[in-house]
Short mmCIF file of C-alpha atoms and ligand atoms in Angstrom, two decimals:
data_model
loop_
_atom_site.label_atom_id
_atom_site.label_comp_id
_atom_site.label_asym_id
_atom_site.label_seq_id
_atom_site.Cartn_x
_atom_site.Cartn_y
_atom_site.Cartn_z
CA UNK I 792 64.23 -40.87 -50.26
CA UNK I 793 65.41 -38.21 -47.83
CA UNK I 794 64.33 -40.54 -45.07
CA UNK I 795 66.46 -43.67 -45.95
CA UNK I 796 69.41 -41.53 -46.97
CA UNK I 797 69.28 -39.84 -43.23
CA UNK I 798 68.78 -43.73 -41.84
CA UNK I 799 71.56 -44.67 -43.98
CA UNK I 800 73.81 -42.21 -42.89
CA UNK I 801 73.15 -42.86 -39.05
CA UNK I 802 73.53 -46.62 -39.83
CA UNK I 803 76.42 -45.49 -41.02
CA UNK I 804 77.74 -43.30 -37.87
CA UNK I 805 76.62 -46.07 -36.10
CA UNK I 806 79.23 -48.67 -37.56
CA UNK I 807 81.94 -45.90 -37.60
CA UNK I 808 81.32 -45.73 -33.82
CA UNK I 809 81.52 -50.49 -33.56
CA UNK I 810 85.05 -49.97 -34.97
CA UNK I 811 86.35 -47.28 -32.95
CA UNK I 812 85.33 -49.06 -30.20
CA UNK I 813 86.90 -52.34 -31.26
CA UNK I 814 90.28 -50.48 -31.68
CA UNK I 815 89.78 -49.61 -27.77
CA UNK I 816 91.05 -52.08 -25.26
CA UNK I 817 88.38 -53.84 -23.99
CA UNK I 818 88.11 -52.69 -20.18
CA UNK I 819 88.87 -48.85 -21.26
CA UNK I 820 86.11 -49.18 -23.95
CA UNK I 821 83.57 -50.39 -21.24
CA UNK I 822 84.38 -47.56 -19.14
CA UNK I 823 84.79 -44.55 -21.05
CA UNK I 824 81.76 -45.78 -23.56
CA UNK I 825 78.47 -44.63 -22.68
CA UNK I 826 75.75 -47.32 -21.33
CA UNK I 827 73.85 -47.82 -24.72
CA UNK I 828 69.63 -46.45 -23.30
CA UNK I 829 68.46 -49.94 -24.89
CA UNK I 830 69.79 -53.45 -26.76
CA UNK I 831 68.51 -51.95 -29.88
CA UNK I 832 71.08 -51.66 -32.86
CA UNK I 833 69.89 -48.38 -33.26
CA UNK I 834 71.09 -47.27 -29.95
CA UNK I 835 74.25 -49.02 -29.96
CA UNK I 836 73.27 -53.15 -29.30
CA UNK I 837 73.87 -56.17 -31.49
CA UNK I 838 71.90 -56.74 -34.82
CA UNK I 839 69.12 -59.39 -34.79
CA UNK I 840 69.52 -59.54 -38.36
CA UNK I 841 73.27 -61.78 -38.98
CA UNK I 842 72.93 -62.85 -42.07
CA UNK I 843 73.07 -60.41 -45.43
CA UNK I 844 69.65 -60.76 -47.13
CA UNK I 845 71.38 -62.73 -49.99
CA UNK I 846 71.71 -61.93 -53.68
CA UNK I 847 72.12 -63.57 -57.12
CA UNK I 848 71.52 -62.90 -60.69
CA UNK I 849 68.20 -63.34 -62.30
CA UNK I 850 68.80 -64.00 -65.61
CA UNK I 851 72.38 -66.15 -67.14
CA UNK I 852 72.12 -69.13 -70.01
CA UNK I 853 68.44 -69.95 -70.31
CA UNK I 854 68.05 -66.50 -71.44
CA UNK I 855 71.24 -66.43 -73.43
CA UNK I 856 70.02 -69.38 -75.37
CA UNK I 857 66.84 -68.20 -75.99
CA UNK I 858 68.47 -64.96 -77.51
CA UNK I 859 70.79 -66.71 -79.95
CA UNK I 860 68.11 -68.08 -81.37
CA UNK I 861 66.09 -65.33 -81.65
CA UNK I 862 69.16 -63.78 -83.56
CA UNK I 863 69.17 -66.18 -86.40
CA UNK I 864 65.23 -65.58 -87.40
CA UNK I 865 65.05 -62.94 -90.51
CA UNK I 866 61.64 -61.27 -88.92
CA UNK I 867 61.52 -59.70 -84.68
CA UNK I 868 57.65 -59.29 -85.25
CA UNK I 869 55.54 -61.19 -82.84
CA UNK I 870 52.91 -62.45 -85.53
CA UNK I 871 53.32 -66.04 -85.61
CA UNK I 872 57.03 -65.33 -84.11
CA UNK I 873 58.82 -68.67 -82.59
CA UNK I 874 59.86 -66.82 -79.82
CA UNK I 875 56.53 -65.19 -79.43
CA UNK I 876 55.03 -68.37 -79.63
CA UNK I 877 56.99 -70.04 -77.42
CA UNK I 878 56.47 -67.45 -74.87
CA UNK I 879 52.35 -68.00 -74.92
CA UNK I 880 52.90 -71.43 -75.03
CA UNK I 881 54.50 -71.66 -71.60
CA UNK I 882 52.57 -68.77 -70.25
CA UNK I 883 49.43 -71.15 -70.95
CA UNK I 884 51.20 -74.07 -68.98
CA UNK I 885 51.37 -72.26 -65.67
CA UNK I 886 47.68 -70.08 -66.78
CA UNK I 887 45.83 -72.43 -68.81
CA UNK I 888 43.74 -69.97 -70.34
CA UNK I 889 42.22 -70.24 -74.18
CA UNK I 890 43.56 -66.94 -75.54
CA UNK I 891 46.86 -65.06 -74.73
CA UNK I 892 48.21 -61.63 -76.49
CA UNK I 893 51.65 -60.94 -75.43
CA UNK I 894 52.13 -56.78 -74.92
CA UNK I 895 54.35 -53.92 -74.28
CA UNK I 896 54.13 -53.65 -70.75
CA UNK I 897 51.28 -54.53 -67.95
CA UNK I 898 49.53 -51.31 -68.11
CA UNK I 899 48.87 -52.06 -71.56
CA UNK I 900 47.49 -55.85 -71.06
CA UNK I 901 45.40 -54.21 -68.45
CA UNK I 902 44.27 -51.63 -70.89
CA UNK I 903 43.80 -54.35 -73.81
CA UNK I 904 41.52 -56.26 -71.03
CA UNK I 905 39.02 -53.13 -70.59
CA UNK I 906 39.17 -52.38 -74.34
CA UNK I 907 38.12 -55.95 -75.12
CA UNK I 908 35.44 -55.84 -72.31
CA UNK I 909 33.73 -52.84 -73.92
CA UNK I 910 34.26 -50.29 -71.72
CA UNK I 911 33.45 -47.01 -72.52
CA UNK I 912 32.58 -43.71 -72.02
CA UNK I 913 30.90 -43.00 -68.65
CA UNK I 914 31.26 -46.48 -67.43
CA UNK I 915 32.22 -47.49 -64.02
CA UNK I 916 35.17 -50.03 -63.07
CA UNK I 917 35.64 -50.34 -59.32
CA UNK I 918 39.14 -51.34 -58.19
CA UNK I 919 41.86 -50.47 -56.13
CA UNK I 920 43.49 -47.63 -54.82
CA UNK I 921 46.35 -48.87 -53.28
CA UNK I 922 48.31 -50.16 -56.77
CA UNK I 923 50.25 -49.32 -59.57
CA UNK I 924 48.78 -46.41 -61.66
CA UNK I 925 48.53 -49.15 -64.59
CA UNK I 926 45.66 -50.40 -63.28
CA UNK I 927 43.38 -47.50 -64.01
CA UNK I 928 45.73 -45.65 -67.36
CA UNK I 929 43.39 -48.40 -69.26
CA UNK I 930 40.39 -47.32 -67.36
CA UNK I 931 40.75 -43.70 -68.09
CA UNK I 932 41.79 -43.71 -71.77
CA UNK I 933 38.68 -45.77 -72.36
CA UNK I 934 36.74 -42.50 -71.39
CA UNK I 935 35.52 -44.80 -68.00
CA UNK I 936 35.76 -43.91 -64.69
CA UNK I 937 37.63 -45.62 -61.72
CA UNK I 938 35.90 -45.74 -58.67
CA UNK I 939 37.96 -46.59 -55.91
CA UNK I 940 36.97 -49.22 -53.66
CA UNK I 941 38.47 -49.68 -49.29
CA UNK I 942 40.81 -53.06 -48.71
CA UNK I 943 40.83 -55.55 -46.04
CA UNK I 944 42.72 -54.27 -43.14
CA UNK I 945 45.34 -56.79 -43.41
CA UNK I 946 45.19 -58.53 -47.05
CA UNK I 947 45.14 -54.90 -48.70
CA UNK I 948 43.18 -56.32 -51.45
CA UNK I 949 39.22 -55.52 -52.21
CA UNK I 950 36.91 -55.22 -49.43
CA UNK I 951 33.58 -56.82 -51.09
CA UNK I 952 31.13 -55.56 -49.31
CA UNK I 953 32.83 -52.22 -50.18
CA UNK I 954 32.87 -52.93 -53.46
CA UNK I 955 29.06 -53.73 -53.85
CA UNK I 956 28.01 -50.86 -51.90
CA UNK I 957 29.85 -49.00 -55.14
CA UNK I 958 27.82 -50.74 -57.61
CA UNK I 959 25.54 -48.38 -59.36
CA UNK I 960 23.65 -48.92 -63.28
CA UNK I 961 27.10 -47.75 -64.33
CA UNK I 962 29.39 -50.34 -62.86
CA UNK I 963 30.53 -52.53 -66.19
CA UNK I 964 33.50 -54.39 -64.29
CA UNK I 965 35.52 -54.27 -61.64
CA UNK I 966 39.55 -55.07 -61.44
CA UNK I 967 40.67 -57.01 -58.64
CA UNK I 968 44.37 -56.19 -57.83
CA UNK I 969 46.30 -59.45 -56.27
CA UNK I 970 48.24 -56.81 -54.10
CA UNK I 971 51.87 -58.21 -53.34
CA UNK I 972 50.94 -61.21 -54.99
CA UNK I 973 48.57 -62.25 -52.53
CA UNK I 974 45.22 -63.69 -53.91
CA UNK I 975 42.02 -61.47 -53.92
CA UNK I 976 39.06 -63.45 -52.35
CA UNK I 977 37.98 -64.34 -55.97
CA UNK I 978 34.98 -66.68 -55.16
CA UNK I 979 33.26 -63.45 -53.65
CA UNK I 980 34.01 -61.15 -56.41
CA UNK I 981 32.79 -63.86 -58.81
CA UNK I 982 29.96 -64.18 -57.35
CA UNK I 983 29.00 -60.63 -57.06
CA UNK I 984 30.39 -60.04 -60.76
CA UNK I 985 27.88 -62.71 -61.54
CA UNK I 986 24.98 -61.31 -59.66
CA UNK I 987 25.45 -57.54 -61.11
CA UNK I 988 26.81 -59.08 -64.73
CA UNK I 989 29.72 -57.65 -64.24
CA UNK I 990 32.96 -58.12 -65.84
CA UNK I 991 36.08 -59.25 -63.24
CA UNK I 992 39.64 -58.86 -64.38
CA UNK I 993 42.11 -60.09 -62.54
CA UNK I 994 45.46 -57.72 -62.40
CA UNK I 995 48.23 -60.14 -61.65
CA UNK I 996 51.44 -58.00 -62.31
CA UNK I 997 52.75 -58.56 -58.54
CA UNK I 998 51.01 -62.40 -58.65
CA UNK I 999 52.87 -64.23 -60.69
CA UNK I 1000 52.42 -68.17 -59.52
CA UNK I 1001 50.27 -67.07 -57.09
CA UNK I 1002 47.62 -69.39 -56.08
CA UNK I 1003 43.80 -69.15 -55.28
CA UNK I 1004 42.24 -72.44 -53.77
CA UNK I 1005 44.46 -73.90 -55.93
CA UNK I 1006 43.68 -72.01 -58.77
CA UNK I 1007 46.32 -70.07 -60.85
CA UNK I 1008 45.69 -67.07 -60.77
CA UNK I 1009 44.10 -64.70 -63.75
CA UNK I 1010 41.88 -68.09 -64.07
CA UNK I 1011 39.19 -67.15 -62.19
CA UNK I 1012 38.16 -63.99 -63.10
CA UNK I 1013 37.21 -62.73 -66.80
CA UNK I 1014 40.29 -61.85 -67.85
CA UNK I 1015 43.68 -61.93 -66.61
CA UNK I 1016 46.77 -59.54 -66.79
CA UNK I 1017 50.07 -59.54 -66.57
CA UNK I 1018 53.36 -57.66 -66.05
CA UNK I 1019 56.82 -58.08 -67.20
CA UNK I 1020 58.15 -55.02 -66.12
CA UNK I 1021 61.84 -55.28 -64.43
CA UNK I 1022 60.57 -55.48 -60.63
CA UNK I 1023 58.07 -58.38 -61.63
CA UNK I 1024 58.80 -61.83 -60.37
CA UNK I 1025 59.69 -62.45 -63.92
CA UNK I 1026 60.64 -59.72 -66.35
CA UNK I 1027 61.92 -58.83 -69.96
CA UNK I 1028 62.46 -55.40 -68.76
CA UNK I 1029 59.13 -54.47 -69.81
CA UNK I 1030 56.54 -56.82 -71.15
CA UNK I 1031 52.93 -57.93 -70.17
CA UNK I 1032 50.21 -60.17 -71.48
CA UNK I 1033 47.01 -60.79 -71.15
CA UNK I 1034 45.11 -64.13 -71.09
CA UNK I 1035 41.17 -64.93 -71.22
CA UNK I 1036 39.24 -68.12 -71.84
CA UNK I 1037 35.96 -66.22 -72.18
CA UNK I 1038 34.91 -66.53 -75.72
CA UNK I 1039 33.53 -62.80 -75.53
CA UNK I 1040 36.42 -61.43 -74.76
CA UNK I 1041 39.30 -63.89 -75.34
CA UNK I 1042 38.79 -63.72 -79.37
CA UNK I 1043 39.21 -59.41 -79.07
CA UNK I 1044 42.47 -59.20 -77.24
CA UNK I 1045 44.88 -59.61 -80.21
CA UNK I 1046 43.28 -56.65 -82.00
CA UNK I 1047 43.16 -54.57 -79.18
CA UNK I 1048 46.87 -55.15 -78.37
CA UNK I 1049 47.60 -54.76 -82.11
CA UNK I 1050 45.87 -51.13 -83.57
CA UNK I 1051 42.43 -52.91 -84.17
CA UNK I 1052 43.30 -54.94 -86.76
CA UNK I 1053 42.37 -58.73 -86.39
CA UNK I 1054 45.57 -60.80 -88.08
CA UNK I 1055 43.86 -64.01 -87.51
CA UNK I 1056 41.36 -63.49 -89.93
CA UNK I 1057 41.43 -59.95 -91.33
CA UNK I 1058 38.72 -57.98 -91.79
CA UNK I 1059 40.24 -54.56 -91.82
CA UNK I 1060 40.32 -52.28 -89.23
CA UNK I 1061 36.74 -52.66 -87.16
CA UNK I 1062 38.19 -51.34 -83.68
CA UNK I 1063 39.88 -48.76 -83.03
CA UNK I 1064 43.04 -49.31 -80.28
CA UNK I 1065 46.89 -48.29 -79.96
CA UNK I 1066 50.17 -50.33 -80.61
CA UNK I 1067 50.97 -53.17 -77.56
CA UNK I 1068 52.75 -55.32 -79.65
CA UNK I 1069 55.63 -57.14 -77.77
CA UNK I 1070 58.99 -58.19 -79.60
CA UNK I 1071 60.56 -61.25 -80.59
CA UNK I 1072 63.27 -60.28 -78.64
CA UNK I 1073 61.41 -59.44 -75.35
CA UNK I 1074 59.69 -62.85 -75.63
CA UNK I 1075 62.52 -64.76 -76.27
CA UNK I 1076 63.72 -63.37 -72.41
CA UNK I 1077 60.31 -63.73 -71.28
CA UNK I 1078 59.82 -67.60 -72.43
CA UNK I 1079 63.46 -68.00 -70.82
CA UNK I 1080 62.18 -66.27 -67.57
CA UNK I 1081 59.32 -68.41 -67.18
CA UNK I 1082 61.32 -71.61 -66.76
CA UNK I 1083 62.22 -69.80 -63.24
CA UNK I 1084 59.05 -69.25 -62.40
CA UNK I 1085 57.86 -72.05 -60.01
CA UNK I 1086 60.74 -72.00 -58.55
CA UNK I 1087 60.83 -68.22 -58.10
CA UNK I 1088 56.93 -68.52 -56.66
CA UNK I 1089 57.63 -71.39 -54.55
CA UNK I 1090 60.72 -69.55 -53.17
CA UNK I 1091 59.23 -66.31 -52.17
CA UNK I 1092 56.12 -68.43 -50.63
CA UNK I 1093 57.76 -70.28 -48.61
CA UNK I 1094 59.88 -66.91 -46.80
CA UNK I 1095 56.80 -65.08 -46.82
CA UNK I 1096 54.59 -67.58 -44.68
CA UNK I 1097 57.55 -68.02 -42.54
CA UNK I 1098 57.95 -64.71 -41.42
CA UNK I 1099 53.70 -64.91 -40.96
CA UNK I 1100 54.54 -67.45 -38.56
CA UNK I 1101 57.70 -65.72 -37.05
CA UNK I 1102 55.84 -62.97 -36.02
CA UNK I 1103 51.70 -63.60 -35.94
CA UNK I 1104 52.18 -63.50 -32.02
CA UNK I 1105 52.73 -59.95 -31.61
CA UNK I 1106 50.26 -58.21 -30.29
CA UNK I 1107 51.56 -54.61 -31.86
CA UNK I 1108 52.00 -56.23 -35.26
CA UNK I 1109 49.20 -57.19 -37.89
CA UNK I 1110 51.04 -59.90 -40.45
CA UNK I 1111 50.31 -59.89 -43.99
CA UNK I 1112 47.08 -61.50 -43.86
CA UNK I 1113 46.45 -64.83 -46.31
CA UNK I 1114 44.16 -67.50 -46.90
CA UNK I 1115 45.11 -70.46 -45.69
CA UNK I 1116 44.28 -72.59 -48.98
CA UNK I 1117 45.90 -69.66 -50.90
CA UNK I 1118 49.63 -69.26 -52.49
CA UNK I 1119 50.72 -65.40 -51.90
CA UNK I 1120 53.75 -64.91 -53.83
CA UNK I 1121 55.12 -61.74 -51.71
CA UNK I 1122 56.18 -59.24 -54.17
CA UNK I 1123 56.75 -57.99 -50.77
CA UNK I 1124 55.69 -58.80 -47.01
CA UNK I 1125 53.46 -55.95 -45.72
CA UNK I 1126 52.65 -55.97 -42.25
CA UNK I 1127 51.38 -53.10 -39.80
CA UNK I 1128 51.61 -51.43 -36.50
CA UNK I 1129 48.71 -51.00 -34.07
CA UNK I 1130 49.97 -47.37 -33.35
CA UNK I 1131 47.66 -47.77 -29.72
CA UNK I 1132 50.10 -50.65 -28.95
CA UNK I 1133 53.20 -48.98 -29.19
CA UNK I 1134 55.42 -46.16 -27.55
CA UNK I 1135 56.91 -45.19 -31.29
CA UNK I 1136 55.80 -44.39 -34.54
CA UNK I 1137 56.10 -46.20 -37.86
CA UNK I 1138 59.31 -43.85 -38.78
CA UNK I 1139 61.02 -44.88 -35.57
CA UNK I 1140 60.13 -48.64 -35.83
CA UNK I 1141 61.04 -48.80 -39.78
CA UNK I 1142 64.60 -47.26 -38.67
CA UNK I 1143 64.88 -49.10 -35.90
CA UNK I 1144 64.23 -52.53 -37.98
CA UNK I 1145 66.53 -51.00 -40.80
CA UNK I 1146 69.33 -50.55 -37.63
CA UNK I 1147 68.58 -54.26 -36.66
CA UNK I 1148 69.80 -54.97 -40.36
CA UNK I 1149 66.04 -55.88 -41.85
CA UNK I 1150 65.40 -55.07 -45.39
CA UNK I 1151 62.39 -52.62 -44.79
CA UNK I 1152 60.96 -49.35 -45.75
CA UNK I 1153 57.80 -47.23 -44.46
CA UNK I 1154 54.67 -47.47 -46.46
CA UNK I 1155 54.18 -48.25 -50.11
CA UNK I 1156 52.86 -45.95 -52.59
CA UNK I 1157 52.54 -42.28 -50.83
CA UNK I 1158 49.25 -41.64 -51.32
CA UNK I 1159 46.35 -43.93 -52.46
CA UNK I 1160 45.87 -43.04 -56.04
CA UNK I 1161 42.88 -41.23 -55.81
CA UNK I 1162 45.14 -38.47 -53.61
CA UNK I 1163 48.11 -37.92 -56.85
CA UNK I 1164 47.84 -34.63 -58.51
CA UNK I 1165 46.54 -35.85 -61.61
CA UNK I 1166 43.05 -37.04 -59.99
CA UNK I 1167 42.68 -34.69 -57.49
CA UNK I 1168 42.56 -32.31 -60.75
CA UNK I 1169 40.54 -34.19 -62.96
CA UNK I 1170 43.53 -33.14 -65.42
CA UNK I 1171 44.32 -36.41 -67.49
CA UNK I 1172 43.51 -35.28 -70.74
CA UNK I 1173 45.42 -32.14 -71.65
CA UNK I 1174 44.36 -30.85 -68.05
CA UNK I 1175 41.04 -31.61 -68.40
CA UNK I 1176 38.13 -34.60 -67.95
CA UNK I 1177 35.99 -35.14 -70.70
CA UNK I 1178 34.01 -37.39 -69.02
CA UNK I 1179 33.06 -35.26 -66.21
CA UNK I 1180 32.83 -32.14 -68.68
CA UNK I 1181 29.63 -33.93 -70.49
CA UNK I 1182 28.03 -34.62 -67.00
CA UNK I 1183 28.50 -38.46 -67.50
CA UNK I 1184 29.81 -38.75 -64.25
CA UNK I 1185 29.57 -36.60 -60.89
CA UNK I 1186 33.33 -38.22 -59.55
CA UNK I 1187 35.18 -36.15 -57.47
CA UNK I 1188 38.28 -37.23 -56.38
CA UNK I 1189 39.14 -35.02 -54.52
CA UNK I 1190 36.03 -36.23 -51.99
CA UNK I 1191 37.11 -39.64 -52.47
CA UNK I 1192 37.51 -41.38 -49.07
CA UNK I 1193 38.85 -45.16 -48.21
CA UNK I 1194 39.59 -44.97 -44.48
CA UNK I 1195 41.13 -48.15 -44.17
CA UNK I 1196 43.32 -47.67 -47.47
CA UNK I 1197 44.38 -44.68 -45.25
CA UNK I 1198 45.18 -46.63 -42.60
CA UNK I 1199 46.94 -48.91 -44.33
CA UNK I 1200 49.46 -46.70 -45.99
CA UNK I 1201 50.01 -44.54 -42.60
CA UNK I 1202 50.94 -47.75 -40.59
CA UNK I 1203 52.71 -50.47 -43.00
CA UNK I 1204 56.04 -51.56 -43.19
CA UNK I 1205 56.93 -52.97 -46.12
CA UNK I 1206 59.75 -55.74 -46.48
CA UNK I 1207 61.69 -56.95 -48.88
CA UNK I 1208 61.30 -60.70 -49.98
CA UNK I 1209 63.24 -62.20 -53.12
CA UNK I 1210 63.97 -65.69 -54.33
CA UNK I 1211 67.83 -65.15 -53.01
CA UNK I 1212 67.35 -64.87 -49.64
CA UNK I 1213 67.86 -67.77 -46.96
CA UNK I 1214 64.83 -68.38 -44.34
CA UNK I 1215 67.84 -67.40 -41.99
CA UNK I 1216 67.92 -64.09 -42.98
CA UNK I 1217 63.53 -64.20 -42.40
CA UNK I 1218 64.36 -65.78 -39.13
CA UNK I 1219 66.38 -62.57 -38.68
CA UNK I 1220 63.99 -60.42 -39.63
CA UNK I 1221 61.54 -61.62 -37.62
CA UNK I 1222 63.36 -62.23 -34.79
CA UNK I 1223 64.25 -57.89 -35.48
CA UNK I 1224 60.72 -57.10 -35.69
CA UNK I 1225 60.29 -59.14 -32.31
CA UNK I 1226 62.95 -57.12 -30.70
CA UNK I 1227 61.72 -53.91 -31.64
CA UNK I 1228 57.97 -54.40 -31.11
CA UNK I 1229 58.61 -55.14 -27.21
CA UNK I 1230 61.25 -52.69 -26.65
CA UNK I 1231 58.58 -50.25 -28.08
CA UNK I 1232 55.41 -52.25 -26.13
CA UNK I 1233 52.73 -49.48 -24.55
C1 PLP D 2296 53.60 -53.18 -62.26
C2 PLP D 2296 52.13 -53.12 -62.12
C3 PLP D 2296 51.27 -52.69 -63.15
C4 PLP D 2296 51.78 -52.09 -64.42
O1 PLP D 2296 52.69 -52.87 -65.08
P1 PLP D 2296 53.76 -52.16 -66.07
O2 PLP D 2296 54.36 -53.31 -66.78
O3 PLP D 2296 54.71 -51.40 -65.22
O4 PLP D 2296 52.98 -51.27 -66.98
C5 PLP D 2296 49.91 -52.77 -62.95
N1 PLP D 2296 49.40 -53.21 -61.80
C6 PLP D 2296 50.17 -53.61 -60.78
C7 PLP D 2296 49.52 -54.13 -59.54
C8 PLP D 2296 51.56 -53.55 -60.89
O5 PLP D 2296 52.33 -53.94 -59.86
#
């Protein structure tokens, strides 16, 4: 935060400085002004960036609609809600999957997934470090154990090989994140789920619409989870659901979202799990939002791959890195620096992009999630591990090492892509990350 306030306040100085110069008659201002050390906006030059990145509202009379409705029903519960149903029902259209429980919030369709796949105490799930923390909550309040796995230098998603050399008789599933919304290499991790009977769920809360070999995604895999949360491609402020065709685990995910108790044909309550449930409400702005979808997914796509291409000549710069038969739906573009290329470090280049009027920031999460406070303690239940307590599991994380994940989060830059912006605005972003990569060239 302290970072981009300081950036903020220098772009700040710096535009002060553009109109007190503008006030100046011309030929005085070019003699008394100081030669600017470089073209760079941050030292003074013109902005590669001339457009505003664009903005617009993401909800209006679909939603509205939707909402009236809702407000003439006597009963908000999901069970056999219209709005609830309505909600699945399109959610099936776009992830043709068997069985669908709608849910509080991703963590908890993530949670419901594990739950349903049996995991349990001492068990192994390999996944992710770089991610949202929902991906493991599930994990560790099923008394399992995440075991981090390294990413692919420039897809941040699973490394395979990685993940099989994690494998051991404990290793019950493993939870492929589709990082930015850009598709996991599922056909591997299929595979190797396959050959180690393994359980894959797919966590698609920054994929939605995303595309692998022309698969939706959350297809593939086992299982497949989803987020509604507000920075989501689509949102009800916080929702999720979770979707499986798998008749093992598809039947189970109602119950597990819903306290144990099976409403479609009751037989009191045989499993033992929390309260997910989603309201009527929620999925009457849900089933609104995902009329936007495609066009949301298409949107972000197409900006996404065009910055790729903008940019995938730079010899400093390592682009997000996609499949070429794949639809990423860029939550956000992540690209790196190759620090050996370059005169600066990722600070200096993400203020001197932010200068050049680029939507960017340093980094994503701060640490991978192995490195928070809460596993480098082994303190998630009331400061302690039960797990690790009974000896069913020798995890430290504190040891735990992904050297690319490390990699990753010391040299990304992170920008922002949305549905609003124009491809002029990429072009200008690109064009800034051009200008700034050879002014900075070793
Ligand atoms: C947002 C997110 C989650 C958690 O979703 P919530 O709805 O916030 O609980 C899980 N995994 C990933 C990759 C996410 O981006």
């Amino acid at each position: 935060m302290s970072e981009l306030d300081s950036v903020s306040r220098r772009q700040f100085v710096a535009g002060a400085s553009t109109l007190l110069l503008a006030g100046t008659a011309q030929g005085a201002a070019e003699k008394t002004a100081a030669k600017p050390s470089s073209d760079l906006a941050i030292d003074g030059g013109e902005k590669a960036v001339k457009t505003a990145a664009g903005s617009g509202r993401r909800w209006g009379d679909v939603e509205r609609q939707h909402l009236e409705a809702m407000l003439e029903q006597n009963s908000l519960f999901y069970w056999q809600g219209p709005q609830t149903k309505l909600f699945i029902e399109r959610f099936k259209e776009f992830c043709p999957v068997k069985y669908a429980q709608s849910c509080s919030s991703g963590t908890a369709a993530i949670h419901i997934a594990v739950a349903a796949a049996g995991i349990g105490l001492g068990d192994e799930v390999i996944t992710s470090p770089i991610t949202d923390i929902g991906t493991v909550i599930g994990i560790l309040y099923q008394q399992a154990v995440p075991v981090f796995a390294d990413l692919g230098a420039g897809t941040y998603n699973l490394d395979v090989a990685d993940v099989e050399r994690r494998i051991t008789p404990k290793t019950k599933a493993i939870i492929a994140v589709h990082l930015t919304g850009n598709p996991c290499d599922l056909d591997a991790l299929k595979a190797l789920a396959d050959r180690h009977n393994l359980i894959l769920i797919e966590d698609c809360a920054q994929a939605w619409g995303a595309k692998s070999r022309g698969r939706p995604i959350g297809t593939v895999g086992h299982i497949g989870c989803f987020s509604l949360q507000n920075s989501k491609h689509v949102t009800c402020g916080d929702g999720g659901i979770v979707g499986s065709s798998d008749e093992r685990f598809g039947p189970l995910l109602q119950k597990f979202g819903d306290k144990g108790g099976n409403r479609v044909k009751w037989g009191g309550f045989d499993a033992f799990a929390t309260n997910y449930r989603m309201s009527e409400p929620q999925a009457a702005v849900a089933a609104a939002q995902l009329t936007r979808l495609e066009a949301i997914a298409a949107k972000r796509a197409k900006l996404g791959n065009l910055l790729t291409e903008k940019i995938a000549d730079l010899p400093s710069i390592i682009p997000h890195q996609v499949h070429p038969e794949d639809r990423a739906v860029y939550w956000f573009y992540m690209f790196r620096i190759r620090p050996e290329a370059l005169r600066c470090n990722r600070s200096v280049f993400t203020k001197a992009l932010l200068a050049e009027g680029a939507s960017v920031s340093g980094g994503y999460i701060k640490v991978p999630l192995y490195g928070e406070p809460v596993f480098q303690n082994h303190g998630f239940f009331a400061g302690r591990w039960p797990v690790k307590e009974m000896g069913l599991t020798t995890m430290d994380f504190s040891k735990h090492h992904c050297p690319e994940v490390e990699a990753i989060l010391a040299s990304s830059i992170r920008a922002t892509i949305n549905e609003n912006m124009s491809e002029e605005y990429i072009l200008g972003v690109a064009a800034a990350i051009r200008k700034v990569a050879q002014h900075y060239a070793a």
